[in-house]
């Protein structure tokens, strides 16, 4: 099971290609300046069985992006999701405030099913600038970007960031990276 705050089933603004973005509920790291403080508490969202979550996603996707909240505060559910998504041919991108070694220790088997890991806590005093370009979809310069398979490379992370606005139930919902 995975406690999920919300899902955007089709987005081009949360990683390379057409992806489903899945925000997990709850984060114990609580970086100052985090853009999702409403996801800090563990209460909220909806508990999903992994198979049900994947069954709800559109058939034509390049992959899923799991972000938070802190996915590694739910290591079993996040690992189960990544493994199951991979088995369906989807690429897997995971954001974590933990560093790679801690991710591996907390969730054995997760990295074997992950194509791209963004690791480390967000630090608002170190805005991503990058050379020769900022890396897309990366919040701060201290965060690592690990290509764990050959599916993506740094070339996929060049270019301007984007935001998306959509109407959901009469509300405007925004996702993506405005700068
Ligand atoms: S780990 Fe992620 S969700 Fe948690 S506080 Fe840091 S940036 Fe926010």
Tab-separated table of C-alpha atoms and ligand atoms in Angstrom:
chain	number	residue	atom	x	y	z
A	1	UNK	CA	0.000	0.000	0.000
A	2	UNK	CA	1.065	3.555	-0.604
A	3	UNK	CA	-0.424	6.706	0.937
A	4	UNK	CA	-0.763	9.092	-1.995
A	5	UNK	CA	-1.553	12.796	-1.746
A	6	UNK	CA	-2.476	13.244	-5.373
A	7	UNK	CA	-1.756	12.072	-8.883
A	8	UNK	CA	-1.463	13.899	-12.190
A	9	UNK	CA	-2.047	11.111	-14.682
A	10	UNK	CA	-0.494	12.822	-17.715
A	11	UNK	CA	2.176	15.487	-17.485
A	12	UNK	CA	5.165	16.702	-19.447
A	13	UNK	CA	6.361	18.868	-16.553
A	14	UNK	CA	7.636	16.310	-14.029
A	15	UNK	CA	10.436	14.549	-15.875
A	16	UNK	CA	11.266	13.463	-19.428
A	17	UNK	CA	8.447	12.457	-21.735
A	18	UNK	CA	4.797	11.885	-20.909
A	19	UNK	CA	4.581	10.762	-17.305
A	20	UNK	CA	2.190	10.162	-14.459
A	21	UNK	CA	3.316	12.113	-11.390
A	22	UNK	CA	2.525	10.585	-8.023
A	23	UNK	CA	2.938	12.692	-4.873
A	24	UNK	CA	3.248	10.591	-1.743
A	25	UNK	CA	1.752	11.830	1.508
A	26	UNK	CA	4.051	12.592	4.444
A	27	UNK	CA	7.608	13.866	4.801
A	28	UNK	CA	9.760	13.751	7.928
A	29	UNK	CA	12.692	15.598	6.331
A	30	UNK	CA	10.904	18.951	6.062
A	31	UNK	CA	13.430	21.056	4.176
A	32	UNK	CA	13.068	24.814	4.769
A	33	UNK	CA	11.477	26.353	1.694
A	34	UNK	CA	9.893	23.119	0.463
A	35	UNK	CA	7.167	23.899	-2.060
A	36	UNK	CA	4.897	21.137	-0.759
A	37	UNK	CA	4.564	21.725	3.014
A	38	UNK	CA	0.934	20.602	2.868
A	39	UNK	CA	2.305	17.111	2.271
A	40	UNK	CA	4.415	16.961	5.447
A	41	UNK	CA	1.766	15.279	7.595
A	42	UNK	CA	1.078	11.602	7.121
A	43	UNK	CA	-2.682	12.083	7.322
A	44	UNK	CA	-4.365	12.888	4.038
A	45	UNK	CA	-4.679	11.695	0.514
A	46	UNK	CA	-5.675	8.140	-0.207
A	47	UNK	CA	-4.192	4.723	0.452
A	48	UNK	CA	-3.667	2.834	-2.798
A	49	UNK	CA	-2.932	-0.759	-3.539
A	50	UNK	CA	-0.126	-0.492	-6.068
A	51	UNK	CA	-1.872	-2.541	-8.750
A	52	UNK	CA	-5.001	-0.378	-8.454
A	53	UNK	CA	-2.947	2.796	-8.768
A	54	UNK	CA	-1.221	1.567	-11.913
A	55	UNK	CA	-4.492	0.322	-13.379
A	56	UNK	CA	-5.900	3.865	-13.067
A	57	UNK	CA	-3.125	5.407	-15.161
A	58	UNK	CA	-3.457	6.058	-18.891
A	59	UNK	CA	-2.239	3.277	-21.144
A	60	UNK	CA	0.199	5.422	-23.122
A	61	UNK	CA	2.880	6.789	-20.825
A	62	UNK	CA	6.656	6.874	-20.905
A	63	UNK	CA	6.843	6.444	-17.190
A	64	UNK	CA	6.019	7.506	-13.670
A	65	UNK	CA	7.602	10.090	-11.414
A	66	UNK	CA	7.323	9.519	-7.682
A	67	UNK	CA	7.798	12.591	-5.530
A	68	UNK	CA	6.451	13.989	-2.385
A	69	UNK	CA	6.146	14.223	0.375
A	70	UNK	CA	8.973	11.814	0.871
A	71	UNK	CA	8.631	8.543	-1.038
A	72	UNK	CA	11.313	6.928	1.111
A	73	UNK	CA	9.229	7.459	4.233
A	74	UNK	CA	7.146	4.671	2.694
A	75	UNK	CA	9.938	2.419	1.488
A	76	UNK	CA	7.928	-0.759	0.997
A	77	UNK	CA	5.120	0.896	-0.939
A	78	UNK	CA	7.472	2.966	-3.064
A	79	UNK	CA	9.586	-0.066	-3.916
A	80	UNK	CA	6.516	-2.108	-4.771
A	81	UNK	CA	5.277	0.697	-7.024
A	82	UNK	CA	8.600	1.063	-8.825
A	83	UNK	CA	8.998	-2.672	-9.387
A	84	UNK	CA	5.433	-3.037	-10.650
A	85	UNK	CA	5.716	-0.003	-12.939
A	86	UNK	CA	8.959	-1.328	-14.371
A	87	UNK	CA	7.328	-4.685	-15.014
A	88	UNK	CA	4.687	-2.835	-17.077
A	89	UNK	CA	7.389	-1.247	-19.233
A	90	UNK	CA	7.229	2.185	-17.607
A	91	UNK	CA	10.291	4.192	-16.746
A	92	UNK	CA	10.660	5.199	-13.107
A	93	UNK	CA	11.939	8.505	-11.746
A	94	UNK	CA	12.124	8.996	-7.981
A	95	UNK	CA	12.758	12.118	-5.922
A	96	UNK	CA	14.042	11.729	-2.388
A	97	UNK	CA	15.373	14.059	0.257
A	98	UNK	CA	17.621	11.212	1.369
A	99	UNK	CA	20.983	10.640	-0.280
A	100	UNK	CA	21.435	7.681	-2.597
A	101	UNK	CA	23.157	5.423	-0.052
A	102	UNK	CA	20.381	6.044	2.453
A	103	UNK	CA	17.754	5.425	-0.218
A	104	UNK	CA	19.373	2.079	-0.960
A	105	UNK	CA	19.566	1.182	2.729
A	106	UNK	CA	15.966	2.147	3.412
A	107	UNK	CA	14.501	0.484	0.329
A	108	UNK	CA	16.558	-2.439	-0.955
A	109	UNK	CA	15.397	-3.229	-4.472
A	110	UNK	CA	14.120	0.246	-5.262
A	111	UNK	CA	17.144	1.482	-7.170
A	112	UNK	CA	17.233	-1.666	-9.306
A	113	UNK	CA	13.798	-0.633	-10.588
A	114	UNK	CA	14.610	3.075	-10.937
A	115	UNK	CA	15.884	4.820	-14.066
A	116	UNK	CA	16.520	8.241	-12.553
A	117	UNK	CA	17.035	9.173	-8.918
A	118	UNK	CA	17.098	12.774	-7.729
A	119	UNK	CA	18.553	12.702	-4.241
A	120	UNK	CA	19.269	14.998	-1.338
A	121	UNK	CA	17.266	17.634	0.497
A	122	UNK	CA	16.042	20.796	-1.173
A	123	UNK	CA	18.178	23.807	-0.197
A	124	UNK	CA	16.615	27.108	-1.172
A	125	UNK	CA	19.915	28.930	-0.624
A	126	UNK	CA	21.470	26.924	-3.477
A	127	UNK	CA	19.217	27.483	-6.489
A	128	UNK	CA	19.886	25.185	-9.403
A	129	UNK	CA	21.946	27.075	-11.959
A	130	UNK	CA	23.976	24.365	-13.673
A	131	UNK	CA	26.551	24.739	-16.422
A	132	UNK	CA	26.067	25.319	-19.262
A	133	UNK	CA	22.346	25.146	-18.377
A	134	UNK	CA	20.345	24.491	-15.261
A	135	UNK	CA	19.160	20.909	-15.030
A	136	UNK	CA	15.438	20.656	-15.687
A	137	UNK	CA	13.211	19.467	-12.876
A	138	UNK	CA	15.919	19.902	-10.230
A	139	UNK	CA	15.130	22.141	-7.274
A	140	UNK	CA	18.535	23.026	-5.852
A	141	UNK	CA	22.153	22.730	-6.923
A	142	UNK	CA	23.107	20.336	-4.105
A	143	UNK	CA	20.671	17.676	-5.313
A	144	UNK	CA	22.161	14.712	-7.143
A	145	UNK	CA	20.910	13.387	-10.469
A	146	UNK	CA	21.649	9.699	-10.962
A	147	UNK	CA	21.033	7.830	-14.204
A	148	UNK	CA	20.753	4.234	-13.046
A	149	UNK	CA	19.931	2.702	-16.438
A	150	UNK	CA	20.624	3.740	-20.025
A	151	UNK	CA	17.061	4.949	-20.574
A	152	UNK	CA	17.826	8.626	-19.946
A	153	UNK	CA	20.858	10.867	-19.859
A	154	UNK	CA	21.771	14.430	-18.982
A	155	UNK	CA	20.670	15.443	-22.489
A	156	UNK	CA	17.085	14.767	-21.407
A	157	UNK	CA	17.504	17.279	-18.599
A	158	UNK	CA	18.464	20.315	-20.663
A	159	UNK	CA	15.921	22.915	-21.634
A	160	UNK	CA	13.466	25.302	-20.031
A	161	UNK	CA	11.282	24.249	-17.166
A	162	UNK	CA	7.544	24.383	-17.663
A	163	UNK	CA	4.384	24.628	-15.626
A	164	UNK	CA	1.023	23.127	-16.436
A	165	UNK	CA	-2.376	24.410	-15.409
A	166	UNK	CA	-5.448	22.217	-15.551
A	167	UNK	CA	-9.006	22.427	-14.348
A	168	UNK	CA	-9.895	19.679	-11.876
A	169	UNK	CA	-13.337	19.746	-10.320
A	170	UNK	CA	-13.687	23.475	-11.007
A	171	UNK	CA	-10.291	24.320	-9.464
A	172	UNK	CA	-7.110	25.357	-11.244
A	173	UNK	CA	-4.366	22.884	-10.384
A	174	UNK	CA	-0.767	23.810	-11.102
A	175	UNK	CA	2.201	21.486	-11.410
A	176	UNK	CA	5.664	21.701	-12.869
A	177	UNK	CA	8.656	23.917	-12.309
A	178	UNK	CA	8.099	27.655	-12.826
A	179	UNK	CA	11.795	28.612	-13.061
B	1	LIG	S1	12.266	15.988	1.142
B	1	LIG	FE1	11.064	16.822	-0.544
B	1	LIG	S2	8.961	16.908	0.240
B	1	LIG	FE2	10.304	16.638	2.003
B	1	LIG	S3	10.674	18.719	2.704
B	1	LIG	FE3	12.366	18.206	1.340
B	1	LIG	S4	11.710	18.970	-0.678
B	1	LIG	FE4	9.884	18.891	0.624
